[in-house]
mmCIF file of C-alpha atoms in Angstrom:
data_model
loop_
_atom_site.group_PDB
_atom_site.id
_atom_site.type_symbol
_atom_site.label_atom_id
_atom_site.label_comp_id
_atom_site.label_asym_id
_atom_site.label_seq_id
_atom_site.Cartn_x
_atom_site.Cartn_y
_atom_site.Cartn_z
ATOM 1 C CA MET C 1187 -57.871 21.360 -71.087
ATOM 2 C CA ILE C 1188 -56.518 24.281 -69.026
ATOM 3 C CA ASP C 1189 -55.314 21.812 -66.362
ATOM 4 C CA LYS C 1190 -53.517 19.842 -69.039
ATOM 5 C CA ALA C 1191 -51.806 23.036 -70.264
ATOM 6 C CA LYS C 1192 -50.803 23.920 -66.683
ATOM 7 C CA GLN C 1193 -49.277 20.445 -66.391
ATOM 8 C CA VAL C 1194 -47.226 21.027 -69.560
ATOM 9 C CA VAL C 1195 -45.850 24.252 -68.052
ATOM 10 C CA ALA C 1196 -45.133 22.520 -64.716
ATOM 11 C CA ASP C 1197 -43.323 19.670 -66.510
ATOM 12 C CA ALA C 1198 -41.251 22.180 -68.486
ATOM 13 C CA LYS C 1199 -40.307 23.968 -65.264
ATOM 14 C CA ALA C 1200 -39.285 20.663 -63.645
ATOM 15 C CA LYS C 1201 -37.087 19.720 -66.628
ATOM 16 C CA MET C 1202 -35.444 23.146 -66.659
ATOM 17 C CA THR C 1203 -34.814 22.923 -62.914
ATOM 18 C CA ASP C 1204 -33.198 19.504 -63.406
ATOM 19 C CA THR C 1205 -30.994 20.920 -66.163
ATOM 20 C CA VAL C 1206 -29.728 23.755 -63.951
ATOM 21 C CA THR C 1207 -29.189 21.367 -61.021
ATOM 22 C CA HIS C 1208 -27.234 19.007 -63.277
ATOM 23 C CA LEU C 1209 -25.035 21.877 -64.486
ATOM 24 C CA ASP C 1210 -24.411 23.002 -60.915
ATOM 25 C CA GLU C 1211 -23.355 19.461 -59.920
ATOM 26 C CA ASN C 1212 -21.054 19.164 -62.942
ATOM 27 C CA LEU C 1213 -19.403 22.514 -62.245
ATOM 28 C CA LYS C 1214 -18.576 21.362 -58.709
ATOM 29 C CA ASN C 1215 -16.309 18.720 -60.256
ATOM 30 C CA TYR C 1216 -14.035 21.392 -61.760
ATOM 31 C CA ARG C 1217 -11.209 22.167 -59.400
ATOM 32 C CA ALA C 1218 -10.271 25.789 -59.131
ATOM 33 C CA GLY C 1219 -6.800 25.563 -57.589
ATOM 34 C CA LYS C 1220 -7.990 24.961 -54.058
ATOM 35 C CA ALA C 1221 -8.931 21.734 -52.347
ATOM 36 C CA ASN C 1222 -12.406 20.626 -53.469
ATOM 37 C CA THR C 1223 -13.521 17.172 -52.389
ATOM 38 C CA GLY C 1224 -16.257 17.230 -55.059
ATOM 39 C CA VAL C 1225 -13.678 16.351 -57.745
ATOM 40 C CA PHE C 1226 -13.725 12.760 -56.473
ATOM 41 C CA ASN C 1227 -17.487 12.242 -56.901
ATOM 42 C CA GLN C 1228 -16.998 10.689 -60.362
ATOM 43 C CA VAL C 1229 -13.932 8.574 -59.451
ATOM 44 C CA MET C 1230 -14.812 4.880 -59.437
ATOM 45 C CA VAL C 1231 -12.942 2.375 -57.222
ATOM 46 C CA SER C 1232 -12.919 -1.396 -57.611
ATOM 47 C CA TYR C 1233 -14.517 -2.405 -54.303
ATOM 48 C CA TYR C 1234 -14.779 -6.189 -53.924
ATOM 49 C CA GLY C 1235 -15.328 -6.591 -57.663
ATOM 50 C CA ASN C 1236 -17.867 -3.755 -58.000
ATOM 51 C CA MET C 1237 -17.111 -0.300 -59.351
ATOM 52 C CA THR C 1238 -18.099 2.063 -56.538
ATOM 53 C CA PRO C 1239 -17.859 5.879 -56.296
ATOM 54 C CA LEU C 1240 -14.867 6.910 -54.160
ATOM 55 C CA PRO C 1241 -16.973 8.884 -51.628
ATOM 56 C CA GLN C 1242 -18.795 5.628 -50.770
ATOM 57 C CA THR C 1243 -15.544 3.844 -49.878
ATOM 58 C CA ALA C 1244 -13.689 6.498 -47.895
ATOM 59 C CA SER C 1245 -13.897 9.683 -45.907
ATOM 60 C CA ILE C 1246 -12.664 12.637 -47.973
ATOM 61 C CA THR C 1247 -11.730 15.862 -46.208
ATOM 62 C CA ALA C 1248 -9.884 19.081 -47.015
ATOM 63 C CA PRO C 1249 -7.942 20.044 -43.869
ATOM 64 C CA ASP C 1250 -6.625 23.156 -45.642
ATOM 65 C CA ALA C 1251 -6.877 24.898 -49.019
ATOM 66 C CA LYS C 1252 -3.974 22.971 -50.575
ATOM 67 C CA THR C 1253 -4.444 19.463 -49.127
ATOM 68 C CA MET C 1254 -7.038 16.710 -49.311
ATOM 69 C CA LEU C 1255 -7.082 13.640 -47.111
ATOM 70 C CA ILE C 1256 -8.719 10.353 -48.081
ATOM 71 C CA GLN C 1257 -9.211 7.819 -45.310
ATOM 72 C CA PRO C 1258 -10.573 4.487 -46.612
ATOM 73 C CA TRP C 1259 -12.945 2.665 -44.328
ATOM 74 C CA ASP C 1260 -11.217 -0.566 -45.372
ATOM 75 C CA LYS C 1261 -7.397 -0.175 -45.264
ATOM 76 C CA SER C 1262 -6.978 -2.873 -47.955
ATOM 77 C CA LEU C 1263 -8.508 -0.415 -50.450
ATOM 78 C CA ILE C 1264 -5.656 2.102 -50.282
ATOM 79 C CA HIS C 1265 -3.907 0.816 -53.413
ATOM 80 C CA ALA C 1266 -7.190 0.502 -55.365
ATOM 81 C CA ILE C 1267 -8.126 4.092 -54.428
ATOM 82 C CA GLU C 1268 -4.676 5.335 -55.384
ATOM 83 C CA LYS C 1269 -4.929 3.587 -58.766
ATOM 84 C CA ALA C 1270 -8.447 4.977 -59.352
ATOM 85 C CA ILE C 1271 -7.261 8.549 -58.670
ATOM 86 C CA ILE C 1272 -4.336 8.163 -61.069
ATOM 87 C CA ASP C 1273 -6.576 6.543 -63.726
ATOM 88 C CA ALA C 1274 -9.130 9.370 -63.386
ATOM 89 C CA ASN C 1275 -6.435 11.749 -64.671
ATOM 90 C CA LEU C 1276 -7.364 14.591 -62.332
ATOM 91 C CA GLY C 1277 -3.845 15.985 -62.228
ATOM 92 C CA PHE C 1278 -3.184 14.758 -58.672
ATOM 93 C CA THR C 1279 -0.365 12.598 -57.364
ATOM 94 C CA PRO C 1280 -1.661 10.605 -54.383
ATOM 95 C CA GLN C 1281 0.751 9.906 -51.515
ATOM 96 C CA ASN C 1282 -0.144 7.049 -49.206
ATOM 97 C CA ASN C 1283 1.321 6.386 -45.786
ATOM 98 C CA GLY C 1284 -0.422 3.025 -45.220
ATOM 99 C CA GLU C 1285 -3.260 4.610 -43.245
ATOM 100 C CA CYS C 1286 -4.575 7.309 -45.531
ATOM 101 C CA ILE C 1287 -3.928 9.042 -48.847
ATOM 102 C CA ARG C 1288 -2.765 12.637 -48.859
ATOM 103 C CA ILE C 1289 -3.156 14.766 -51.967
ATOM 104 C CA ASN C 1290 -1.410 18.093 -52.381
ATOM 105 C CA VAL C 1291 -3.404 20.336 -54.707
ATOM 106 C CA PRO C 1292 -1.049 22.034 -57.153
ATOM 107 C CA ALA C 1293 -1.731 25.604 -58.228
ATOM 108 C CA LEU C 1294 -3.393 25.820 -61.635
ATOM 109 C CA THR C 1295 -1.478 27.325 -64.522
ATOM 110 C CA GLU C 1296 -3.023 30.212 -66.463
ATOM 111 C CA GLU C 1297 -3.456 27.903 -69.457
ATOM 112 C CA ARG C 1298 -5.247 25.266 -67.364
ATOM 113 C CA ARG C 1299 -7.520 27.946 -65.862
ATOM 114 C CA ARG C 1300 -8.523 29.143 -69.344
ATOM 115 C CA GLU C 1301 -9.117 25.543 -70.392
ATOM 116 C CA LEU C 1302 -11.417 24.977 -67.400
ATOM 117 C CA VAL C 1303 -13.343 28.186 -68.144
ATOM 118 C CA LYS C 1304 -13.790 27.084 -71.749
ATOM 119 C CA LYS C 1305 -14.947 23.632 -70.611
ATOM 120 C CA SER C 1306 -17.441 25.138 -68.148
ATOM 121 C CA ARG C 1307 -18.808 27.475 -70.849
ATOM 122 C CA THR C 1308 -19.311 24.480 -73.159
ATOM 123 C CA GLU C 1309 -21.165 22.704 -70.359
ATOM 124 C CA GLY C 1310 -23.288 25.832 -69.801
ATOM 125 C CA GLU C 1311 -24.094 26.139 -73.495
ATOM 126 C CA SER C 1312 -25.330 22.556 -73.639
ATOM 127 C CA SER C 1313 -27.523 23.315 -70.601
ATOM 128 C CA LYS C 1314 -28.995 26.317 -72.409
ATOM 129 C CA VAL C 1315 -29.683 24.154 -75.472
ATOM 130 C CA SER C 1316 -31.458 21.662 -73.229
ATOM 131 C CA ILE C 1317 -33.565 24.472 -71.728
ATOM 132 C CA ARG C 1318 -34.491 25.741 -75.193
ATOM 133 C CA ASN C 1319 -35.400 22.218 -76.308
ATOM 134 C CA THR C 1320 -37.672 21.905 -73.278
ATOM 135 C CA ARG C 1321 -39.312 25.213 -74.250
ATOM 136 C CA ARG C 1322 -39.817 24.009 -77.823
ATOM 137 C CA ASP C 1323 -41.393 20.736 -76.641
ATOM 138 C CA ALA C 1324 -43.744 22.594 -74.282
ATOM 139 C CA VAL C 1325 -44.795 25.083 -76.989
ATOM 140 C CA ASP C 1326 -45.417 22.222 -79.437
ATOM 141 C CA ALA C 1327 -47.571 20.449 -76.851
ATOM 142 C CA LEU C 1328 -49.545 23.670 -76.235
ATOM 143 C CA LYS C 1329 -50.115 24.170 -79.981
ATOM 144 C CA LYS C 1330 -51.483 20.622 -80.217
ATOM 145 C CA MET C 1331 -53.870 21.420 -77.373
ATOM 146 C CA VAL C 1332 -55.313 24.306 -79.391
ATOM 147 C CA LYS C 1333 -56.440 21.723 -81.957
ATOM 148 C CA GLU C 1334 -57.966 19.718 -79.095
ATOM 149 C CA GLY C 1335 -59.967 22.677 -77.832
ATOM 150 C CA LEU C 1336 -57.692 24.926 -75.774
ATOM 151 C CA PRO C 1337 -58.572 28.591 -76.461
ATOM 152 C CA GLU C 1338 -55.871 30.387 -78.462
ATOM 153 C CA ASP C 1339 -55.583 33.275 -76.014
ATOM 154 C CA SER C 1340 -54.995 30.786 -73.170
ATOM 155 C CA GLU C 1341 -52.390 29.027 -75.296
ATOM 156 C CA LYS C 1342 -50.573 32.346 -75.832
ATOM 157 C CA ASP C 1343 -50.630 33.043 -72.090
ATOM 158 C CA PHE C 1344 -49.123 29.615 -71.356
ATOM 159 C CA GLU C 1345 -46.556 30.132 -74.118
ATOM 160 C CA ASP C 1346 -45.554 33.444 -72.520
ATOM 161 C CA GLU C 1347 -45.219 31.687 -69.169
ATOM 162 C CA VAL C 1348 -42.956 29.031 -70.720
ATOM 163 C CA GLN C 1349 -40.853 31.794 -72.328
ATOM 164 C CA LYS C 1350 -40.476 33.541 -68.948
ATOM 165 C CA LEU C 1351 -39.335 30.235 -67.425
ATOM 166 C CA THR C 1352 -36.845 29.811 -70.262
ATOM 167 C CA ASP C 1353 -35.466 33.311 -69.723
ATOM 168 C CA ASN C 1354 -35.194 32.802 -65.938
ATOM 169 C CA PHE C 1355 -33.419 29.462 -66.206
ATOM 170 C CA SER C 1356 -31.064 30.746 -68.924
ATOM 171 C CA LYS C 1357 -30.195 33.614 -66.584
ATOM 172 C CA LYS C 1358 -29.492 31.117 -63.765
ATOM 173 C CA VAL C 1359 -27.144 29.211 -66.085
ATOM 174 C CA GLU C 1360 -25.322 32.479 -66.878
ATOM 175 C CA GLU C 1361 -25.035 33.277 -63.153
ATOM 176 C CA LEU C 1362 -23.622 29.814 -62.383
ATOM 177 C CA LEU C 1363 -21.098 30.140 -65.201
ATOM 178 C CA ALA C 1364 -20.057 33.643 -64.135
ATOM 179 C CA ALA C 1365 -19.528 32.501 -60.544
ATOM 180 C CA LYS C 1366 -17.533 29.439 -61.628
ATOM 181 C CA GLU C 1367 -15.426 31.490 -64.045
ATOM 182 C CA LYS C 1368 -14.613 33.968 -61.285
ATOM 183 C CA GLU C 1369 -13.716 31.099 -58.927
ATOM 184 C CA ILE C 1370 -11.468 29.445 -61.536
ATOM 185 C CA MET C 1371 -9.677 32.647 -62.571
ATOM 186 C CA THR C 1372 -9.046 33.823 -58.977
ATOM 187 C CA VAL C 1373 -5.456 33.001 -58.092
#
């Protein structure tokens, strides 16, 4: 029964880790006024009839802080990539020279920066809710195990462990949000 309880705690930790990783990946998609190739990870391009993520169809680089360069592996995709970038509504105007697509990254306005901070906080709050839901599920599972024969003092110890995990992962979410907010608000 103790092994089963340890597994519940391990599963909770894995879910919380996934939640924080997911938040981190999502925050990378927010551009903070400097060239960030991660903003194209969610852009889908029509590639021979299939919708394919842009990074799988082209090389994306940031030669400097204000410019991004997209070089399609298949030159016939230039117009499809350009259309996908415009349709994604990222606030970029692609410029193509027949060989590659150049994107100048405009400086963010104060209003847009505040909007991005607000959006990232919303994302962080939903991550915290997910972490708390994972804690609740783990505690419920532990309480059921008491009825199946797990000693109550052991159950309390495991519950404390789950609470510590919850606190740690909530703190990580706060740290990620603070770092992203600082990055966004830095001009």
